[in-house]
Amino acid sequence: MLVRASLCCSAALLSSLVAARPRNPNPKRGIGYSGTIPGDIINANQSDSLISWQYNWGDLPPAYLATSNIKYIPMQWGSVGIDNFAEDVKMQDADTILAFNEPDYVNEANMDPVEAAHLWIQYIEPLKSLGIRLGGPAVTASPTGRPWLISFLEACRNCTIDFLPLHWYGTGVEGFYGYIWDVHNTFSRYPIWITEYADTSTNDTEVLNFLNQTVTYLDTLDWIERYAWFGYFRPRPDAHYNLLREDGGLNALGELYIGAKTVHTQNVTEPPSTLRTVNGADNPTQAPASTWAPYPSSAPSLGGWKLQLIIAAMTLLSCYLGVLSVTL
């Protein structure tokens, strides 16, 4: 019982200290996370984190994302469930949305561009009257992406699109820079969000160098509003672009991208809840996110350093009083 009380004390104190400083995130830098381990998100939510926004390829955040300090952006992944999307967006009081994930790709949203335009006009466009920013369809960087987007825009001439999301996977900064500049020059009226990108090299050093160079560069481009590296997950076969280690802590890529050190690891995969899940996930190996019990990771909004230190001290005192009572 003494050991259990000490562990509780340490956990409570860590929670207080992690929340002791206000976050100062990079307004561009985000993550996509639809993992099955709620505790993993804390490493993106700590006080030193540069992460300012998140999404999970779904229209509703699970509780452990909703209660974090990171802004959640809902997505209408494809055509399924689109009639419920506006209600879900209003319920969250969201000010920005994403719509249609890789609609040009048969294994993703797989939508006809003209049909997608009709769905946009019926279900997405009305959200603009609420002051919500509308992110256009996120096409792939494959040869099908540009023609699909052109056809969609032609069929949706009076639609409001506040920014264009992009995806890119490949090797080397030259190809990445060439692609984003090509899209920018072709669709120059739209700001760009890069909602998925990664270097797919099997060389860890090359991937780390790519990430380091690209985040620095993207931060200098005024037409790049936001970006999200893919991905915030634990190791997978043949993937060298994951930000997390086997235990859920940040690896070298994660520490660079998140801008902080590991504060939490968790090895147990929690079972999914029975509450509502999202319509789809971007990667077939990533289970769609669902609703979990809240994880205590958000920082208090009142006070400052003095108040937080007082809270931490009170937490420490109450813990050790508990330990004393157990030993008596």
mmCIF file of C-alpha atoms in Angstrom:
data_model
loop_
_atom_site.group_PDB
_atom_site.id
_atom_site.type_symbol
_atom_site.label_atom_id
_atom_site.label_comp_id
_atom_site.label_asym_id
_atom_site.label_seq_id
_atom_site.Cartn_x
_atom_site.Cartn_y
_atom_site.Cartn_z
ATOM 1 C CA MET A 1 0.000 0.000 0.000
ATOM 2 C CA LEU A 2 2.950 2.287 0.639
ATOM 3 C CA VAL A 3 4.216 1.663 -2.896
ATOM 4 C CA ARG A 4 0.784 2.360 -4.369
ATOM 5 C CA ALA A 5 0.478 5.635 -2.435
ATOM 6 C CA SER A 6 3.951 6.699 -3.556
ATOM 7 C CA LEU A 7 3.107 5.966 -7.176
ATOM 8 C CA CYS A 8 -0.093 7.982 -6.896
ATOM 9 C CA CYS A 9 1.909 10.808 -5.379
ATOM 10 C CA SER A 10 4.434 10.776 -8.212
ATOM 11 C CA ALA A 11 1.731 10.640 -10.878
ATOM 12 C CA ALA A 12 -0.229 13.503 -9.350
ATOM 13 C CA LEU A 13 2.871 15.630 -8.944
ATOM 14 C CA LEU A 14 3.928 14.954 -12.536
ATOM 15 C CA SER A 15 0.486 15.982 -13.753
ATOM 16 C CA SER A 16 0.713 19.240 -11.801
ATOM 17 C CA LEU A 17 4.199 20.049 -13.040
ATOM 18 C CA VAL A 18 3.424 19.191 -16.663
ATOM 19 C CA ALA A 19 0.597 21.729 -16.465
ATOM 20 C CA ALA A 20 2.707 24.301 -14.666
ATOM 21 C CA ARG A 21 3.690 26.337 -17.709
ATOM 22 C CA PRO A 22 1.408 27.689 -20.427
ATOM 23 C CA ARG A 23 1.922 26.168 -23.872
ATOM 24 C CA ASN A 24 3.487 28.345 -26.574
ATOM 25 C CA PRO A 25 2.824 26.310 -29.722
ATOM 26 C CA ASN A 26 3.771 26.930 -33.332
ATOM 27 C CA PRO A 27 0.532 28.180 -34.982
ATOM 28 C CA LYS A 28 1.265 26.134 -38.107
ATOM 29 C CA ARG A 29 2.314 22.805 -36.644
ATOM 30 C CA GLY A 30 -0.227 20.032 -36.077
ATOM 31 C CA ILE A 31 -0.744 16.288 -35.915
ATOM 32 C CA GLY A 32 -3.206 13.723 -37.167
ATOM 33 C CA TYR A 33 -3.869 11.112 -34.487
ATOM 34 C CA SER A 34 -6.324 8.231 -34.631
ATOM 35 C CA GLY A 35 -4.444 5.788 -32.442
ATOM 36 C CA THR A 36 -5.838 3.325 -29.933
ATOM 37 C CA ILE A 37 -3.823 4.375 -26.868
ATOM 38 C CA PRO A 38 -5.269 7.528 -25.248
ATOM 39 C CA GLY A 39 -2.187 8.265 -23.148
ATOM 40 C CA ASP A 40 0.020 8.781 -26.202
ATOM 41 C CA ILE A 41 -1.470 12.221 -26.842
ATOM 42 C CA ILE A 42 0.064 13.684 -23.664
ATOM 43 C CA ASN A 43 3.476 13.994 -25.328
ATOM 44 C CA ALA A 44 1.954 16.354 -27.897
ATOM 45 C CA ASN A 45 0.066 18.236 -25.188
ATOM 46 C CA GLN A 46 2.850 19.014 -22.702
ATOM 47 C CA SER A 47 3.861 22.558 -21.834
ATOM 48 C CA ASP A 48 6.865 22.645 -24.196
ATOM 49 C CA SER A 49 4.958 21.212 -27.168
ATOM 50 C CA LEU A 50 4.904 23.116 -30.452
ATOM 51 C CA ILE A 51 1.671 21.426 -31.563
ATOM 52 C CA SER A 52 -1.210 23.876 -31.968
ATOM 53 C CA TRP A 53 -3.858 21.797 -33.766
ATOM 54 C CA GLN A 54 -4.947 18.226 -34.311
ATOM 55 C CA TYR A 55 -7.374 16.124 -36.283
ATOM 56 C CA ASN A 56 -8.267 12.437 -36.408
ATOM 57 C CA TRP A 57 -9.787 12.043 -39.899
ATOM 58 C CA GLY A 58 -13.175 12.109 -38.193
ATOM 59 C CA ASP A 59 -16.007 14.462 -37.343
ATOM 60 C CA LEU A 60 -15.933 14.120 -33.557
ATOM 61 C CA PRO A 61 -13.003 14.092 -31.138
ATOM 62 C CA PRO A 62 -12.631 11.254 -28.656
ATOM 63 C CA ALA A 63 -12.662 12.498 -25.070
ATOM 64 C CA TYR A 64 -8.887 12.308 -24.642
ATOM 65 C CA LEU A 65 -8.460 14.704 -27.587
ATOM 66 C CA ALA A 66 -11.424 16.903 -26.714
ATOM 67 C CA THR A 67 -10.073 17.530 -23.216
ATOM 68 C CA SER A 68 -6.532 18.280 -24.350
ATOM 69 C CA ASN A 69 -5.127 21.769 -24.820
ATOM 70 C CA ILE A 70 -4.801 21.214 -28.572
ATOM 71 C CA LYS A 71 -7.344 22.689 -30.980
ATOM 72 C CA TYR A 72 -9.380 19.962 -32.699
ATOM 73 C CA ILE A 73 -10.488 20.327 -36.327
ATOM 74 C CA PRO A 74 -13.322 18.056 -37.512
ATOM 75 C CA MET A 75 -13.252 16.374 -40.920
ATOM 76 C CA GLN A 76 -15.959 15.010 -43.196
ATOM 77 C CA TRP A 77 -13.885 12.069 -44.431
ATOM 78 C CA GLY A 78 -16.067 11.014 -47.383
ATOM 79 C CA SER A 79 -19.707 10.799 -48.358
ATOM 80 C CA VAL A 80 -20.821 8.442 -45.569
ATOM 81 C CA GLY A 81 -22.571 10.232 -42.721
ATOM 82 C CA ILE A 82 -22.316 13.647 -44.374
ATOM 83 C CA ASP A 83 -25.907 14.488 -43.419
ATOM 84 C CA ASN A 84 -24.816 14.520 -39.742
ATOM 85 C CA PHE A 85 -21.686 16.595 -40.249
ATOM 86 C CA ALA A 86 -23.174 20.076 -39.758
ATOM 87 C CA GLU A 87 -24.782 19.024 -36.478
ATOM 88 C CA ASP A 88 -21.495 17.625 -35.204
ATOM 89 C CA VAL A 89 -19.600 20.766 -36.210
ATOM 90 C CA LYS A 90 -22.094 23.048 -34.478
ATOM 91 C CA MET A 91 -22.040 20.909 -31.334
ATOM 92 C CA GLN A 92 -18.265 21.455 -31.063
ATOM 93 C CA ASP A 93 -18.486 25.155 -31.869
ATOM 94 C CA ALA A 94 -15.764 24.521 -34.458
ATOM 95 C CA ASP A 95 -14.465 27.452 -36.485
ATOM 96 C CA THR A 96 -12.631 25.397 -39.159
ATOM 97 C CA ILE A 97 -13.379 22.108 -40.924
ATOM 98 C CA LEU A 98 -11.703 19.706 -43.324
ATOM 99 C CA ALA A 99 -13.589 17.774 -46.000
ATOM 100 C CA PHE A 100 -13.037 14.736 -48.254
ATOM 101 C CA ASN A 101 -9.846 12.809 -47.576
ATOM 102 C CA GLU A 102 -7.997 11.713 -50.743
ATOM 103 C CA PRO A 103 -11.188 11.549 -52.835
ATOM 104 C CA ASP A 104 -9.118 10.729 -55.937
ATOM 105 C CA TYR A 105 -7.816 7.494 -54.389
ATOM 106 C CA VAL A 106 -9.825 4.268 -54.598
ATOM 107 C CA ASN A 107 -8.683 3.082 -51.153
ATOM 108 C CA GLU A 108 -9.654 6.332 -49.438
ATOM 109 C CA ALA A 109 -12.745 8.563 -49.883
ATOM 110 C CA ASN A 110 -12.960 7.509 -53.575
ATOM 111 C CA MET A 111 -15.443 10.142 -54.770
ATOM 112 C CA ASP A 112 -16.452 11.361 -58.196
ATOM 113 C CA PRO A 113 -15.458 15.059 -58.374
ATOM 114 C CA VAL A 114 -18.832 16.221 -59.698
ATOM 115 C CA GLU A 115 -20.713 14.232 -57.066
ATOM 116 C CA ALA A 116 -18.350 15.599 -54.420
ATOM 117 C CA ALA A 117 -19.137 19.140 -55.608
ATOM 118 C CA HIS A 118 -22.873 18.493 -55.263
ATOM 119 C CA LEU A 119 -22.367 17.157 -51.744
ATOM 120 C CA TRP A 120 -20.244 20.186 -50.912
ATOM 121 C CA ILE A 121 -22.941 22.578 -52.099
ATOM 122 C CA GLN A 122 -25.620 20.764 -50.103
ATOM 123 C CA TYR A 123 -23.800 19.985 -46.852
ATOM 124 C CA ILE A 124 -20.506 21.863 -46.548
ATOM 125 C CA GLU A 125 -21.171 25.287 -48.087
ATOM 126 C CA PRO A 126 -23.998 26.173 -45.625
ATOM 127 C CA LEU A 127 -21.438 26.080 -42.799
ATOM 128 C CA LYS A 128 -19.863 29.227 -44.222
ATOM 129 C CA SER A 129 -22.886 31.242 -43.084
ATOM 130 C CA LEU A 130 -21.840 30.357 -39.526
ATOM 131 C CA GLY A 131 -18.422 31.928 -40.040
ATOM 132 C CA ILE A 132 -16.644 28.577 -40.336
ATOM 133 C CA ARG A 133 -13.511 28.292 -42.484
ATOM 134 C CA LEU A 134 -13.871 25.542 -45.078
ATOM 135 C CA GLY A 135 -10.915 23.380 -46.090
ATOM 136 C CA GLY A 136 -11.219 21.917 -49.581
ATOM 137 C CA PRO A 137 -10.747 18.278 -50.599
ATOM 138 C CA ALA A 138 -7.300 16.871 -49.771
ATOM 139 C CA VAL A 139 -6.136 15.128 -52.946
ATOM 140 C CA THR A 140 -3.081 12.902 -53.246
ATOM 141 C CA ALA A 141 0.169 13.932 -54.922
ATOM 142 C CA SER A 142 -0.289 11.122 -57.450
ATOM 143 C CA PRO A 143 -1.180 11.834 -61.115
ATOM 144 C CA THR A 144 -4.889 11.546 -60.245
ATOM 145 C CA GLY A 145 -4.830 14.385 -57.707
ATOM 146 C CA ARG A 146 -4.572 17.506 -59.855
ATOM 147 C CA PRO A 147 -7.159 16.461 -62.504
ATOM 148 C CA TRP A 148 -9.609 15.502 -59.765
ATOM 149 C CA LEU A 149 -9.210 18.850 -58.012
ATOM 150 C CA ILE A 150 -9.595 20.804 -61.259
ATOM 151 C CA SER A 151 -12.807 18.910 -62.081
ATOM 152 C CA PHE A 152 -14.136 19.522 -58.579
ATOM 153 C CA LEU A 153 -13.436 23.259 -58.715
ATOM 154 C CA GLU A 154 -15.068 23.530 -62.138
ATOM 155 C CA ALA A 155 -18.205 21.834 -60.785
ATOM 156 C CA CYS A 156 -18.133 23.957 -57.635
ATOM 157 C CA ARG A 157 -17.533 27.414 -59.122
ATOM 158 C CA ASN A 158 -19.594 29.278 -56.541
ATOM 159 C CA CYS A 159 -18.316 27.275 -53.599
ATOM 160 C CA THR A 160 -16.354 28.862 -50.778
ATOM 161 C CA ILE A 161 -12.990 27.210 -50.218
ATOM 162 C CA ASP A 162 -10.847 29.031 -47.692
ATOM 163 C CA PHE A 163 -7.758 26.845 -48.079
ATOM 164 C CA LEU A 164 -6.545 23.742 -49.917
ATOM 165 C CA PRO A 165 -5.187 20.764 -47.949
ATOM 166 C CA LEU A 166 -2.432 18.707 -49.612
ATOM 167 C CA HIS A 167 -0.818 15.304 -49.059
ATOM 168 C CA TRP A 168 2.683 14.305 -50.125
ATOM 169 C CA TYR A 169 4.814 11.191 -49.622
ATOM 170 C CA GLY A 170 8.198 10.597 -51.193
ATOM 171 C CA THR A 171 11.921 11.084 -50.627
ATOM 172 C CA GLY A 172 14.053 14.215 -50.666
ATOM 173 C CA VAL A 173 13.232 17.861 -50.068
ATOM 174 C CA GLU A 174 13.552 18.770 -53.755
ATOM 175 C CA GLY A 175 10.518 16.709 -54.743
ATOM 176 C CA PHE A 176 8.498 18.002 -51.805
ATOM 177 C CA TYR A 177 9.347 21.648 -52.409
ATOM 178 C CA GLY A 178 8.698 21.271 -56.128
ATOM 179 C CA TYR A 179 5.262 19.811 -55.485
ATOM 180 C CA ILE A 180 4.020 22.403 -52.998
ATOM 181 C CA TRP A 181 5.281 25.269 -55.168
ATOM 182 C CA ASP A 182 3.639 23.752 -58.240
ATOM 183 C CA VAL A 183 0.307 23.515 -56.431
ATOM 184 C CA HIS A 184 0.712 27.039 -55.088
ATOM 185 C CA ASN A 185 1.410 28.437 -58.555
ATOM 186 C CA THR A 186 -1.521 26.523 -60.073
ATOM 187 C CA PHE A 187 -4.054 27.387 -57.365
ATOM 188 C CA SER A 188 -2.519 30.633 -56.135
ATOM 189 C CA ARG A 189 -5.784 32.066 -54.804
ATOM 190 C CA TYR A 190 -5.862 29.493 -52.008
ATOM 191 C CA PRO A 191 -3.681 29.259 -48.904
ATOM 192 C CA ILE A 192 -2.273 25.768 -48.370
ATOM 193 C CA TRP A 193 -2.536 23.294 -45.502
ATOM 194 C CA ILE A 194 -0.308 20.222 -45.740
ATOM 195 C CA THR A 195 -2.379 17.805 -43.687
ATOM 196 C CA GLU A 196 -0.187 14.761 -44.396
ATOM 197 C CA TYR A 197 3.421 14.542 -45.468
ATOM 198 C CA ALA A 198 6.428 12.349 -44.801
ATOM 199 C CA ASP A 199 9.732 11.180 -46.201
ATOM 200 C CA THR A 200 9.371 7.471 -46.945
ATOM 201 C CA SER A 201 13.097 6.719 -46.998
ATOM 202 C CA THR A 202 14.206 3.643 -45.044
ATOM 203 C CA ASN A 203 17.216 5.581 -43.745
ATOM 204 C CA ASP A 204 16.454 7.119 -40.340
ATOM 205 C CA THR A 205 19.054 9.865 -40.735
ATOM 206 C CA GLU A 206 17.625 10.915 -44.096
ATOM 207 C CA VAL A 207 14.120 11.112 -42.654
ATOM 208 C CA LEU A 208 15.324 13.158 -39.676
ATOM 209 C CA ASN A 209 17.196 15.578 -41.940
ATOM 210 C CA PHE A 210 14.151 15.882 -44.205
ATOM 211 C CA LEU A 211 11.891 16.720 -41.268
ATOM 212 C CA ASN A 212 14.350 19.250 -39.861
ATOM 213 C CA GLN A 213 14.728 21.054 -43.191
ATOM 214 C CA THR A 214 11.055 21.057 -44.148
ATOM 215 C CA VAL A 215 9.566 22.355 -40.897
ATOM 216 C CA THR A 216 12.080 25.200 -40.934
ATOM 217 C CA TYR A 217 11.213 26.006 -44.535
ATOM 218 C CA LEU A 218 7.430 25.722 -44.157
ATOM 219 C CA ASP A 219 7.516 28.163 -41.259
ATOM 220 C CA THR A 220 8.952 30.808 -43.636
ATOM 221 C CA LEU A 221 6.223 30.522 -46.317
ATOM 222 C CA ASP A 222 3.298 32.851 -45.737
ATOM 223 C CA TRP A 223 1.012 30.872 -48.081
ATOM 224 C CA ILE A 224 1.476 27.714 -46.002
ATOM 225 C CA GLU A 225 -1.016 28.183 -43.177
ATOM 226 C CA ARG A 226 -0.593 24.832 -41.435
ATOM 227 C CA TYR A 227 1.127 21.478 -41.773
ATOM 228 C CA ALA A 228 0.996 18.048 -40.130
ATOM 229 C CA TRP A 229 3.714 15.408 -40.359
ATOM 230 C CA PHE A 230 2.536 11.826 -40.795
ATOM 231 C CA GLY A 231 2.581 10.419 -38.395
ATOM 232 C CA TYR A 232 1.950 10.469 -34.713
ATOM 233 C CA PHE A 233 2.033 6.723 -34.065
ATOM 234 C CA ARG A 234 4.248 3.927 -32.762
ATOM 235 C CA PRO A 235 6.581 1.895 -35.018
ATOM 236 C CA ARG A 236 5.142 -0.084 -37.918
ATOM 237 C CA PRO A 237 6.796 -2.476 -40.343
ATOM 238 C CA ASP A 238 8.774 -0.639 -43.043
ATOM 239 C CA ALA A 239 7.839 2.821 -41.691
ATOM 240 C CA HIS A 240 10.626 5.152 -40.574
ATOM 241 C CA TYR A 241 8.545 8.331 -40.210
ATOM 242 C CA ASN A 242 6.708 7.557 -36.955
ATOM 243 C CA LEU A 243 7.122 10.102 -34.145
ATOM 244 C CA LEU A 244 6.660 7.649 -31.260
ATOM 245 C CA ARG A 245 8.724 4.786 -29.855
ATOM 246 C CA GLU A 246 7.401 1.317 -29.031
ATOM 247 C CA ASP A 247 6.486 2.496 -25.513
ATOM 248 C CA GLY A 248 4.672 5.612 -26.725
ATOM 249 C CA GLY A 249 7.475 8.034 -25.866
ATOM 250 C CA LEU A 250 8.888 10.465 -28.409
ATOM 251 C CA ASN A 251 11.704 9.223 -30.634
ATOM 252 C CA ALA A 252 14.249 11.554 -32.272
ATOM 253 C CA LEU A 253 11.741 12.591 -34.936
ATOM 254 C CA GLY A 254 9.100 13.175 -32.278
ATOM 255 C CA GLU A 255 11.335 15.329 -30.100
ATOM 256 C CA LEU A 256 12.241 17.439 -33.131
ATOM 257 C CA TYR A 257 8.684 17.847 -34.375
ATOM 258 C CA ILE A 258 6.938 18.180 -31.017
ATOM 259 C CA GLY A 259 9.771 20.332 -29.677
ATOM 260 C CA ALA A 260 9.805 18.609 -26.298
ATOM 261 C CA LYS A 261 11.011 15.544 -24.436
ATOM 262 C CA THR A 262 9.043 12.452 -23.465
ATOM 263 C CA VAL A 263 6.986 12.883 -20.302
ATOM 264 C CA HIS A 264 4.783 9.815 -20.559
ATOM 265 C CA THR A 265 4.824 6.264 -21.875
ATOM 266 C CA GLN A 266 2.138 3.615 -21.858
ATOM 267 C CA ASN A 267 2.401 0.049 -23.157
ATOM 268 C CA VAL A 268 -1.170 -1.161 -22.731
ATOM 269 C CA THR A 269 -3.579 -0.780 -25.646
ATOM 270 C CA GLU A 270 -6.981 0.201 -24.296
ATOM 271 C CA PRO A 271 -10.159 -1.429 -25.698
ATOM 272 C CA PRO A 272 -12.322 0.870 -27.824
ATOM 273 C CA SER A 273 -15.450 2.285 -26.247
ATOM 274 C CA THR A 274 -18.967 1.614 -27.466
ATOM 275 C CA LEU A 275 -19.649 5.279 -28.181
ATOM 276 C CA ARG A 276 -19.804 6.829 -31.626
ATOM 277 C CA THR A 277 -16.804 6.392 -33.892
ATOM 278 C CA VAL A 278 -15.713 8.448 -36.869
ATOM 279 C CA ASN A 279 -16.593 7.559 -40.434
ATOM 280 C CA GLY A 280 -13.135 6.468 -41.455
ATOM 281 C CA ALA A 281 -9.407 6.674 -40.883
ATOM 282 C CA ASP A 282 -6.764 7.683 -43.349
ATOM 283 C CA ASN A 283 -4.588 4.636 -42.914
ATOM 284 C CA PRO A 284 -6.139 1.141 -42.862
ATOM 285 C CA THR A 285 -3.754 0.111 -40.079
ATOM 286 C CA GLN A 286 -4.952 3.004 -37.920
ATOM 287 C CA ALA A 287 -8.254 2.163 -36.268
ATOM 288 C CA PRO A 288 -10.783 5.019 -36.445
ATOM 289 C CA ALA A 289 -10.761 7.049 -33.254
ATOM 290 C CA SER A 290 -13.533 6.579 -30.741
ATOM 291 C CA THR A 291 -14.540 8.148 -27.449
ATOM 292 C CA TRP A 292 -12.468 7.325 -24.367
ATOM 293 C CA ALA A 293 -12.458 8.447 -20.778
ATOM 294 C CA PRO A 294 -10.802 11.875 -20.438
ATOM 295 C CA TYR A 295 -7.058 11.878 -19.873
ATOM 296 C CA PRO A 296 -5.903 14.532 -17.349
ATOM 297 C CA SER A 297 -3.487 16.437 -19.549
ATOM 298 C CA SER A 298 -4.887 19.935 -20.080
ATOM 299 C CA ALA A 299 -3.265 22.829 -18.251
ATOM 300 C CA PRO A 300 -5.218 25.079 -15.874
ATOM 301 C CA SER A 301 -6.077 28.442 -17.385
ATOM 302 C CA LEU A 302 -5.922 30.623 -14.274
ATOM 303 C CA GLY A 303 -3.035 32.093 -12.386
ATOM 304 C CA GLY A 304 0.564 31.662 -13.423
ATOM 305 C CA TRP A 305 3.822 30.245 -12.159
ATOM 306 C CA LYS A 306 3.064 31.093 -8.519
ATOM 307 C CA LEU A 307 -0.363 29.504 -8.563
ATOM 308 C CA GLN A 308 0.904 26.398 -10.342
ATOM 309 C CA LEU A 309 3.762 25.959 -7.886
ATOM 310 C CA ILE A 310 1.309 26.278 -5.009
ATOM 311 C CA ILE A 311 -0.886 23.613 -6.616
ATOM 312 C CA ALA A 312 2.117 21.343 -7.104
ATOM 313 C CA ALA A 313 3.207 21.855 -3.491
ATOM 314 C CA MET A 314 -0.288 21.142 -2.186
ATOM 315 C CA THR A 315 -0.454 18.021 -4.335
ATOM 316 C CA LEU A 316 2.882 16.838 -2.972
ATOM 317 C CA LEU A 317 1.836 17.541 0.614
ATOM 318 C CA SER A 318 -1.494 15.740 0.294
ATOM 319 C CA CYS A 319 0.204 12.750 -1.280
ATOM 320 C CA TYR A 320 2.721 12.349 1.513
ATOM 321 C CA LEU A 321 0.062 12.835 4.147
ATOM 322 C CA GLY A 322 -1.693 9.935 2.442
ATOM 323 C CA VAL A 323 1.484 7.891 2.558
ATOM 324 C CA LEU A 324 1.876 8.677 6.276
ATOM 325 C CA SER A 325 -1.670 7.580 7.052
ATOM 326 C CA VAL A 326 -1.135 4.318 5.188
ATOM 327 C CA THR A 327 2.012 3.514 7.185
ATOM 328 C CA LEU A 328 0.443 4.266 10.588
#
